[in-house]
Coordinates of C-alpha atoms in Angstrom, one line a residue:
X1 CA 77.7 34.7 101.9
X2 CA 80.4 32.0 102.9
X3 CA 80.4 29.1 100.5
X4 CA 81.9 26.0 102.8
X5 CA 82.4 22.5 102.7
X6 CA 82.4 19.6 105.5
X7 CA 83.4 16.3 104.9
X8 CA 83.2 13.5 107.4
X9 CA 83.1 9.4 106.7
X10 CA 79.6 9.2 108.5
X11 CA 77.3 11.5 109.8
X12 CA 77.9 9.9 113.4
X13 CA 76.2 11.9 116.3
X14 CA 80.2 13.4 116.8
X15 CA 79.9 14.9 113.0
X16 CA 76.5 16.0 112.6
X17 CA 76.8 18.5 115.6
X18 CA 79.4 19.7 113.7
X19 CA 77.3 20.2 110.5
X20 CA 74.8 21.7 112.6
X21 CA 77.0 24.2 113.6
X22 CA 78.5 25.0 111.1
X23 CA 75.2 25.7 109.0
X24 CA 74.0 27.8 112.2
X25 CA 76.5 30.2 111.2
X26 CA 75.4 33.6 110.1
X27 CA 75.0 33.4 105.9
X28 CA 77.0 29.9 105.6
X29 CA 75.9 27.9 102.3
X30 CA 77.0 24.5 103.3
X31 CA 77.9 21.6 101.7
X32 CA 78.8 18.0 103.1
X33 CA 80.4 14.9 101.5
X34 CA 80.2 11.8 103.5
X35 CA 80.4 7.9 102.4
X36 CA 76.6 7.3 103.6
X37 CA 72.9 8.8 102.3
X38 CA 72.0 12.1 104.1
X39 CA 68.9 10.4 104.5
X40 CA 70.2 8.6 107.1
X41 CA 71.0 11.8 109.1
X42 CA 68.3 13.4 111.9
X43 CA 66.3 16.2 110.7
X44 CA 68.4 18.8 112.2
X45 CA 71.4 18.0 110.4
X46 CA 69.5 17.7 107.2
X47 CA 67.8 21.2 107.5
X48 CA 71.5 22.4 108.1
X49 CA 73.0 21.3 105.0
X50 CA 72.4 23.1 101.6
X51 CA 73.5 20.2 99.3
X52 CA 75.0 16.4 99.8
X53 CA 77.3 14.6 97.8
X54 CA 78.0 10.9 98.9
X55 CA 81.6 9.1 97.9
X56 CA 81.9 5.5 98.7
X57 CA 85.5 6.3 100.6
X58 CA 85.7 10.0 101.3
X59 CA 89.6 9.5 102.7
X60 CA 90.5 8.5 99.4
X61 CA 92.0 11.7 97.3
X62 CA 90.4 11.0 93.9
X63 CA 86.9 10.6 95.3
X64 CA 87.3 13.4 97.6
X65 CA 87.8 15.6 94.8
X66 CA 84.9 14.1 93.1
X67 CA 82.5 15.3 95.6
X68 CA 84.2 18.8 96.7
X69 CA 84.0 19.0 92.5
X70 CA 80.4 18.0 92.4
X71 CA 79.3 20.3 95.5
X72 CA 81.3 23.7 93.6
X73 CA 79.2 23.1 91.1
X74 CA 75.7 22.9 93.0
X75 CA 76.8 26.1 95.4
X76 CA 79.8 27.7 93.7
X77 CA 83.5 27.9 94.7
X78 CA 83.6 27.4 98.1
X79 CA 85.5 29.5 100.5
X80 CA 86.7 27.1 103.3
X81 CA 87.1 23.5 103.4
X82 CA 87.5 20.6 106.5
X83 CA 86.5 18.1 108.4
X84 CA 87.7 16.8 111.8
X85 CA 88.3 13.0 111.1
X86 CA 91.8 12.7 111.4
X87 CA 92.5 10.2 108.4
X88 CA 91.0 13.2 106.3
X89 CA 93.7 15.8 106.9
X90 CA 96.3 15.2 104.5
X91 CA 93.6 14.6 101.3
X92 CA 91.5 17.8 102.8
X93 CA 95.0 19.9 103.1
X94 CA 96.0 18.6 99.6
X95 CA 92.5 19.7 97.9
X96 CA 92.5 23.0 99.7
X97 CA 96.1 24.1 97.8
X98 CA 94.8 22.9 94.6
X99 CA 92.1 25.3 95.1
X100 CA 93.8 27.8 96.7
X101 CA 91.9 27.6 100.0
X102 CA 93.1 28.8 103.5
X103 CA 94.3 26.4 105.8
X104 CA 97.2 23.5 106.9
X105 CA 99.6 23.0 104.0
X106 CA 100.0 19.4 103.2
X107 CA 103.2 19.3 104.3
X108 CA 102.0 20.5 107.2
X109 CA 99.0 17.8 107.6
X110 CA 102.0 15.2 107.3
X111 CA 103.5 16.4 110.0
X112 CA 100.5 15.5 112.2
X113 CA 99.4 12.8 110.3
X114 CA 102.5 10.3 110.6
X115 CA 103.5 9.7 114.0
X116 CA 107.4 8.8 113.4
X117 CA 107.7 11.8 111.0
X118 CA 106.0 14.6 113.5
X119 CA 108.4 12.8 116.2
X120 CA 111.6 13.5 114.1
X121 CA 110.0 16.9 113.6
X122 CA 109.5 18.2 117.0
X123 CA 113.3 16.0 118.5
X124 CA 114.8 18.4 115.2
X125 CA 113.1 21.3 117.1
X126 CA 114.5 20.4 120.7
X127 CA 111.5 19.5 121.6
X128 CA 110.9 16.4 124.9
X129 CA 108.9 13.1 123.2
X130 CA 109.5 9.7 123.6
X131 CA 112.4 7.9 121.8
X132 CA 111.0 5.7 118.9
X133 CA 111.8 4.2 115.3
X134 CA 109.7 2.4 112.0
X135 CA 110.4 -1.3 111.7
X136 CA 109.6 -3.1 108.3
X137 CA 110.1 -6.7 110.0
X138 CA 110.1 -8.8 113.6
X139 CA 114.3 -8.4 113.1
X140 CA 114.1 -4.5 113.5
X141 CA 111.5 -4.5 115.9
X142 CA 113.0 -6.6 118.1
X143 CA 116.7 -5.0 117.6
X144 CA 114.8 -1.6 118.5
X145 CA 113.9 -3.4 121.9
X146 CA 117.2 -4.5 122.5
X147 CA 118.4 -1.1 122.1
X148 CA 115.5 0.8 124.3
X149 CA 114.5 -1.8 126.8
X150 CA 110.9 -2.1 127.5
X151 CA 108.1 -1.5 128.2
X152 CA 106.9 -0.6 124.5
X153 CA 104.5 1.3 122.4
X154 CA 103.9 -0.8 119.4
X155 CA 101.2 1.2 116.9
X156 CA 100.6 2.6 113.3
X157 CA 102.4 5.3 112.6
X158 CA 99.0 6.8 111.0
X159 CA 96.9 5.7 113.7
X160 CA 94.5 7.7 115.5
X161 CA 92.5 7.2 119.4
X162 CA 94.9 4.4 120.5
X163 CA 93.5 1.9 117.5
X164 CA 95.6 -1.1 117.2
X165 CA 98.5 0.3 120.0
X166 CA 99.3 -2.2 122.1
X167 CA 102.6 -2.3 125.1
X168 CA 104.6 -4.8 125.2
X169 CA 106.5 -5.3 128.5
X170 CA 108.4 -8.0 126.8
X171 CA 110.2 -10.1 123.7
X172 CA 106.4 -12.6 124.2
X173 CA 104.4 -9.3 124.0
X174 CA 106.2 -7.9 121.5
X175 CA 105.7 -10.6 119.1
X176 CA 102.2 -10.7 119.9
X177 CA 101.4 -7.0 119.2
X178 CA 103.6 -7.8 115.7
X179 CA 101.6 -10.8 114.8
X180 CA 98.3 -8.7 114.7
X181 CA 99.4 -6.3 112.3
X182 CA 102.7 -8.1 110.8
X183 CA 104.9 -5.6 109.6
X184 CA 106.3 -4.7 105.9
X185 CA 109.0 -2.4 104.1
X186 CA 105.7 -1.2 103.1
X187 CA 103.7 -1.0 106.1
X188 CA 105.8 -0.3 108.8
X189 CA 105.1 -0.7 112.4
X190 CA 106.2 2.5 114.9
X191 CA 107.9 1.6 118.0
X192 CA 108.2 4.1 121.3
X193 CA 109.4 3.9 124.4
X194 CA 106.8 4.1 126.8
X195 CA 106.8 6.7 129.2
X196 CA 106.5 6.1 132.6
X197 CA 104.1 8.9 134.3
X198 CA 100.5 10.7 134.4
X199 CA 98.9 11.7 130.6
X200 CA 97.1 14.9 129.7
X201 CA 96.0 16.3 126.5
X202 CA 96.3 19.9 125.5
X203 CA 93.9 21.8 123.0
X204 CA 95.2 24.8 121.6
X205 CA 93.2 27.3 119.4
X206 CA 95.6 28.8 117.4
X207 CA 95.2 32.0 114.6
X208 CA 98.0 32.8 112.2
X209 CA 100.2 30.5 113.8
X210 CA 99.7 32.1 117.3
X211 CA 98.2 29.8 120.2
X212 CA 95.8 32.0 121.5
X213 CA 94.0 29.7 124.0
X214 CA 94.6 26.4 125.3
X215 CA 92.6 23.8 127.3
X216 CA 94.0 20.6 129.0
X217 CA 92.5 17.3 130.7
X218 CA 93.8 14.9 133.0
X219 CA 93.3 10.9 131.7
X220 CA 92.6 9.1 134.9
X221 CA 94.3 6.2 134.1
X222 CA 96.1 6.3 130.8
X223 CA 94.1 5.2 127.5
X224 CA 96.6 2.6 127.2
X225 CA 95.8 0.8 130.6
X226 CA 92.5 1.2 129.6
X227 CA 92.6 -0.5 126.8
X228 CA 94.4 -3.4 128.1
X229 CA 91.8 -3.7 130.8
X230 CA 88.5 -3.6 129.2
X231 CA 86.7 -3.5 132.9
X232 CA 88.6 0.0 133.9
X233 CA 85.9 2.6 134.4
X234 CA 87.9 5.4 133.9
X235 CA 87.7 9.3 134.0
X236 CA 88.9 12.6 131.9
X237 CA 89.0 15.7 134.0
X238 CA 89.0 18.8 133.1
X239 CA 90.2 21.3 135.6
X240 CA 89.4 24.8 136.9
X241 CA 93.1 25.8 136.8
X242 CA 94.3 25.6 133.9
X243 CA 96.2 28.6 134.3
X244 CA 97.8 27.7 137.0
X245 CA 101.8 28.0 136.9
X246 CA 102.3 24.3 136.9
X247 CA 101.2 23.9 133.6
X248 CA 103.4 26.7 132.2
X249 CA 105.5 24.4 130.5
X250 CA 103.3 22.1 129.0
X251 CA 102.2 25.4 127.6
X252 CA 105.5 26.5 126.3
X253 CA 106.3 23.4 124.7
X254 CA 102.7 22.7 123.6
X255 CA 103.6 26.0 121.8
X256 CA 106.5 25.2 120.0
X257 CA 105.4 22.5 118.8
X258 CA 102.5 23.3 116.9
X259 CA 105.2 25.9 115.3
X260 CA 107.7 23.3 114.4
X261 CA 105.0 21.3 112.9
X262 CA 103.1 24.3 111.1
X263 CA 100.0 25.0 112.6
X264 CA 98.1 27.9 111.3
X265 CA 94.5 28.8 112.3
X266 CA 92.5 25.7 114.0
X267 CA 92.1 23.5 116.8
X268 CA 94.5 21.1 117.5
X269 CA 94.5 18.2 120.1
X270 CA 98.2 17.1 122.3
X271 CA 98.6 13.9 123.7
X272 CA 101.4 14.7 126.7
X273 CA 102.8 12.9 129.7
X274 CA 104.2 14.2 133.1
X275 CA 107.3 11.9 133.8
X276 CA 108.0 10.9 137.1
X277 CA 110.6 13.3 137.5
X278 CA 108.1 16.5 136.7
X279 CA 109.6 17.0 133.2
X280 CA 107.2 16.6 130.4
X281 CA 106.8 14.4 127.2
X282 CA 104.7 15.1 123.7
X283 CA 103.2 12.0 122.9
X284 CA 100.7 13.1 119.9
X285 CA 99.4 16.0 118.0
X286 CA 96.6 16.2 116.5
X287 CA 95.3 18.9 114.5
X288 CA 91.6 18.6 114.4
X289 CA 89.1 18.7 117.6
X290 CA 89.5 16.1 120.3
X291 CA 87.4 12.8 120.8
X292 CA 86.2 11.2 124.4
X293 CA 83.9 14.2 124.4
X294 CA 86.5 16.8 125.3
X295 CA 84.7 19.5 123.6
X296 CA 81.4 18.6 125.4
X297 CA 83.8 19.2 128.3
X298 CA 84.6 22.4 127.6
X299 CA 81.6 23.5 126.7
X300 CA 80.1 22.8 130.0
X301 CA 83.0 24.0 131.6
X302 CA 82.9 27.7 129.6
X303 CA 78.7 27.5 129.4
X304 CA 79.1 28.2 125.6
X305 CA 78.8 25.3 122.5
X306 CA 82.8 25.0 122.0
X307 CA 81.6 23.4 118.7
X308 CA 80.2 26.5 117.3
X309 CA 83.2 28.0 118.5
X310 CA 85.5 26.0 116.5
X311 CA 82.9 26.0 113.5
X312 CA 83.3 30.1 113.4
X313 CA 86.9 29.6 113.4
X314 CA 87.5 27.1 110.8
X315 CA 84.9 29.5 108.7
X316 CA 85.6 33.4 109.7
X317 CA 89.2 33.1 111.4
X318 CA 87.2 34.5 114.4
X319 CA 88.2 33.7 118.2
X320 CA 86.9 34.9 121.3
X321 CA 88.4 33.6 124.0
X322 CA 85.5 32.0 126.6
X323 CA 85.9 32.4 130.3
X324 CA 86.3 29.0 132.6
X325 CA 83.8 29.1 135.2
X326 CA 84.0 25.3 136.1
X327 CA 85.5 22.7 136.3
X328 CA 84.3 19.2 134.3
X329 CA 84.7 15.7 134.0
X330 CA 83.2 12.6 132.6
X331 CA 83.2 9.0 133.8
X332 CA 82.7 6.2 131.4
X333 CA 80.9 3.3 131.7
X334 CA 82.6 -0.1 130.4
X335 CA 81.1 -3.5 130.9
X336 CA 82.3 -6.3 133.5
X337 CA 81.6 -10.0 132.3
X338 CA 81.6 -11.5 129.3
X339 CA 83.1 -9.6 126.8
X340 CA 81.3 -12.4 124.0
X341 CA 78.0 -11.3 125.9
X342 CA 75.8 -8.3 125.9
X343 CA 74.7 -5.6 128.2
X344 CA 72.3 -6.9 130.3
X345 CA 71.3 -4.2 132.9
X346 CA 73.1 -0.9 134.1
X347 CA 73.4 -1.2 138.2
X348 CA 74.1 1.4 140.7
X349 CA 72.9 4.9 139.5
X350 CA 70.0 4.7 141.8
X351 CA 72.2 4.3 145.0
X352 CA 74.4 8.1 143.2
X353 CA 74.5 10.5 145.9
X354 CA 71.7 13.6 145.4
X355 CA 75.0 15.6 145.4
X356 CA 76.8 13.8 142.6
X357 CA 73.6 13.6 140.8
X358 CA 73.1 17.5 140.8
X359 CA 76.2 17.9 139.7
X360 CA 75.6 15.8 135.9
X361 CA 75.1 17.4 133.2
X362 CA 74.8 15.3 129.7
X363 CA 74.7 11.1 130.4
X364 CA 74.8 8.7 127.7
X365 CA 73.8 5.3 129.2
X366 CA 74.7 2.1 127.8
X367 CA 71.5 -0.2 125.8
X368 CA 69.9 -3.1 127.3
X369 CA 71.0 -5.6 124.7
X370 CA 73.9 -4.1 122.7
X371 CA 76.9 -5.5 122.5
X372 CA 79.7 -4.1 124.4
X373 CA 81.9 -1.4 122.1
X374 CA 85.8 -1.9 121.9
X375 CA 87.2 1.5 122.1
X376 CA 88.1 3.2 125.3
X377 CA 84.9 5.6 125.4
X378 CA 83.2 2.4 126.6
X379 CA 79.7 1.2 126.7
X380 CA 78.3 4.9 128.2
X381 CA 79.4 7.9 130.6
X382 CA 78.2 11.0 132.5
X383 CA 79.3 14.3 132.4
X384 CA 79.7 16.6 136.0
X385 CA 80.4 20.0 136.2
X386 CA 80.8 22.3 139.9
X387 CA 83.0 25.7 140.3
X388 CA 85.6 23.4 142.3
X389 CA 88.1 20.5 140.7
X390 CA 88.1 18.6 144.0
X391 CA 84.0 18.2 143.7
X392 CA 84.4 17.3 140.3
X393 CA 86.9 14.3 141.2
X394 CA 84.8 13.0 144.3
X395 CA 81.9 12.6 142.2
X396 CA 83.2 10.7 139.1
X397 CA 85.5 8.3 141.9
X398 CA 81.5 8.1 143.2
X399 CA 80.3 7.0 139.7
X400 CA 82.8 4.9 138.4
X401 CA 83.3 3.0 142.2
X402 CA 79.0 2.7 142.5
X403 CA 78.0 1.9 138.6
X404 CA 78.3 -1.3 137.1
X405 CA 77.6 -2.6 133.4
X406 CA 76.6 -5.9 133.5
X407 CA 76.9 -8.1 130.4
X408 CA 76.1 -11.7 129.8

């Protein structure tokens, strides 16, 4: 009887489908740290967990420790530890080696977890990404410019689904994105080139350092467009193909580079960029599950739960791979007015086609009254699903063209 252990900050909607699954599992004793009360979880996740232990920062090492220390001794020595929030890795890779757990060294985690250090990894392996460098003041940031030319990609180098990354198409924009989050010796800023052309992720499942099965998406536009334009409805699509030849070497590379940077068994999530030219570009790794709802996406594309799938994997090293019997996609929702306002009515789903209708699957729609959200998810989405990629892209270009979030 597997002893494990989850910890996530909160037990958002995102995490406690995780926890659900992963107390599903056949004989799992679970265990969950998180920075809020599980009473403030639904019933389901509740009834999944065997015992709780809340931490007022869970990313912070010390107290981390505290509560994988207080849960061992409610349930015993556990037998696999994790969590998918990405500021977690490093503090969950460096408390599974003190206890002699399986997973991600924390050398390893580093290599994920800080952007400019995985980039000097994977350039040392050969490997295409996008030039870039750390600056520790407006002089070195602006000599970087000088030196690369814009456009730029100013961000965190421990950042995570395009928080504070900004593109500066000039010396004005640059100082701009600087004077948001000045930078330090300390605290750093990370500087890329921007690369001109489409984006795409790329989830791998990997065993023993082996990608056994990979996944990839279309971002229609890029995140970064989006977030500079907080009225872009915009799409992820998932295809049918995704073994088609014209993705063998995003797969090749994808490969490599989960080797250079020391993937073992998990799921791990690529940022990647077709250039104009056809020649491809890494922009991220990840090594944890994907946001924007990717694995909902894949689960409706493979008619399994892809989060039980990863759940089995993180706990039993177990993989089957799943069979691709449609394509997906998901539209999402983003409000048009005033941004100070709130939603004030969701306009347009009535005048949906029957076909694209029949074709949704999961729909999260935005609240009457809420304020409008900041990230690039946006206020709500719908899911589709058909055999064909082509009926998948005519309906979303039908949703986000016909549906309109109004705020005021």
């Amino acid at each position: 009887m597997p002893t494990v252990l989850f910890a996530a900050p909160l037990l958002s909607e995102s995490a406690s489908r995780m926890v659900q699954a992963i107390g599903s599992l056949p004989g799992v004793r679970l265990g969950v740290v998180t920075q809020e009360p599980a009473e403030q979880a639904g019933e389901a996740t509740r009834q999944a967990m065997h015992a709780h232990w809340r931490v007022d920062d869970v990313c912070n090492p010390e107290q981390l420790r505290w509560g994988v220390e207080g849960l061992t001794r409610q349930l015993g020595r556990p037998d696999a530890l994790f969590g998918a929030y990405e500021q977690l890795q490093v503090p969950l890779a460096e408390e599974r080696e003190r206890l002699g757990l399986p997973g991600i060294s924390s050398e390893a985690a580093r290599n994920f977890r800080d952007k400019a250090r995985m980039k000097r990894v994977l350039r040392a392996a050969g490997l295409p990404c996008a030039r870039h460098g750390l600056a520790g003041s407006f002089a070195e940031a602006h000599a970087f410019a000088d030196a690369v030319g814009y456009p730029l990609v100013v961000k965190p180098p421990e950042g995570a689904g395009s928080v504070a990354t900004f593109r500066a198409n000039d010396a004005r924009e640059l100082d701009a994105a600087l004077h948001a989050a000045p930078p330090a010796r300390d605290r750093p800023v990370l500087l890329e080139e921007f690369v001109v052309g489409d984006e795409h992720s790329l989830e791998t499942i990997s065993v023993g350092g082996r990608a056994l099965w990979h996944s990839l998406t279309h971002y229609e536009p890029n995140p970064l467009e989006v977030l500079r334009q907080p009225w872009i409805q915009w799409c992820v699509v998932l295809p049918r193909e995704v073994d088609d030849p014209a993705y063998d070497d995003i797969r090749a590379v994808g490969a490599d580079a989960l080797r250079a940077l020391g993937m073992t068994t998990g799921l791990s999530h690529m940022e990647w960029f077709r250039r104009r030219d056809g020649t491809v570009a890494i922009g991220e790794v990840g090594a944890r599950p994907p946001g924007a709802q990717i694995t909902t996406l894949v689960s409706r594309a493979t008619d399994t739960d892809f989060v039980r799938t990863w759940a089995e994997l993180m706990v039993f090293g177990t993989f089957t791979p799943p069979e691709r019997k449609y394509a997906a996609g998901i539209a999402y929702l983003r409000g048009q007015g005033d941004r100070a306002g709130r939603v004030r009515g969701v306009h347009g789903l009535d005048r949906l086609s029957d076909a694209t209708k029949r074709l949704a699957t999961d729909w999260q729609l935005p609240t009457v009254g809420a304020a409008p959200r900041p990230t690039y998810e946006g206020d709500g989405w719908v899911l589709v699903r058909h055999p064909e990629t082509a009926a998948v892209r005519a309906a979303l270009k039908e949703i986000v063209e016909t549906v309109r979030v109004e705020l005021a």
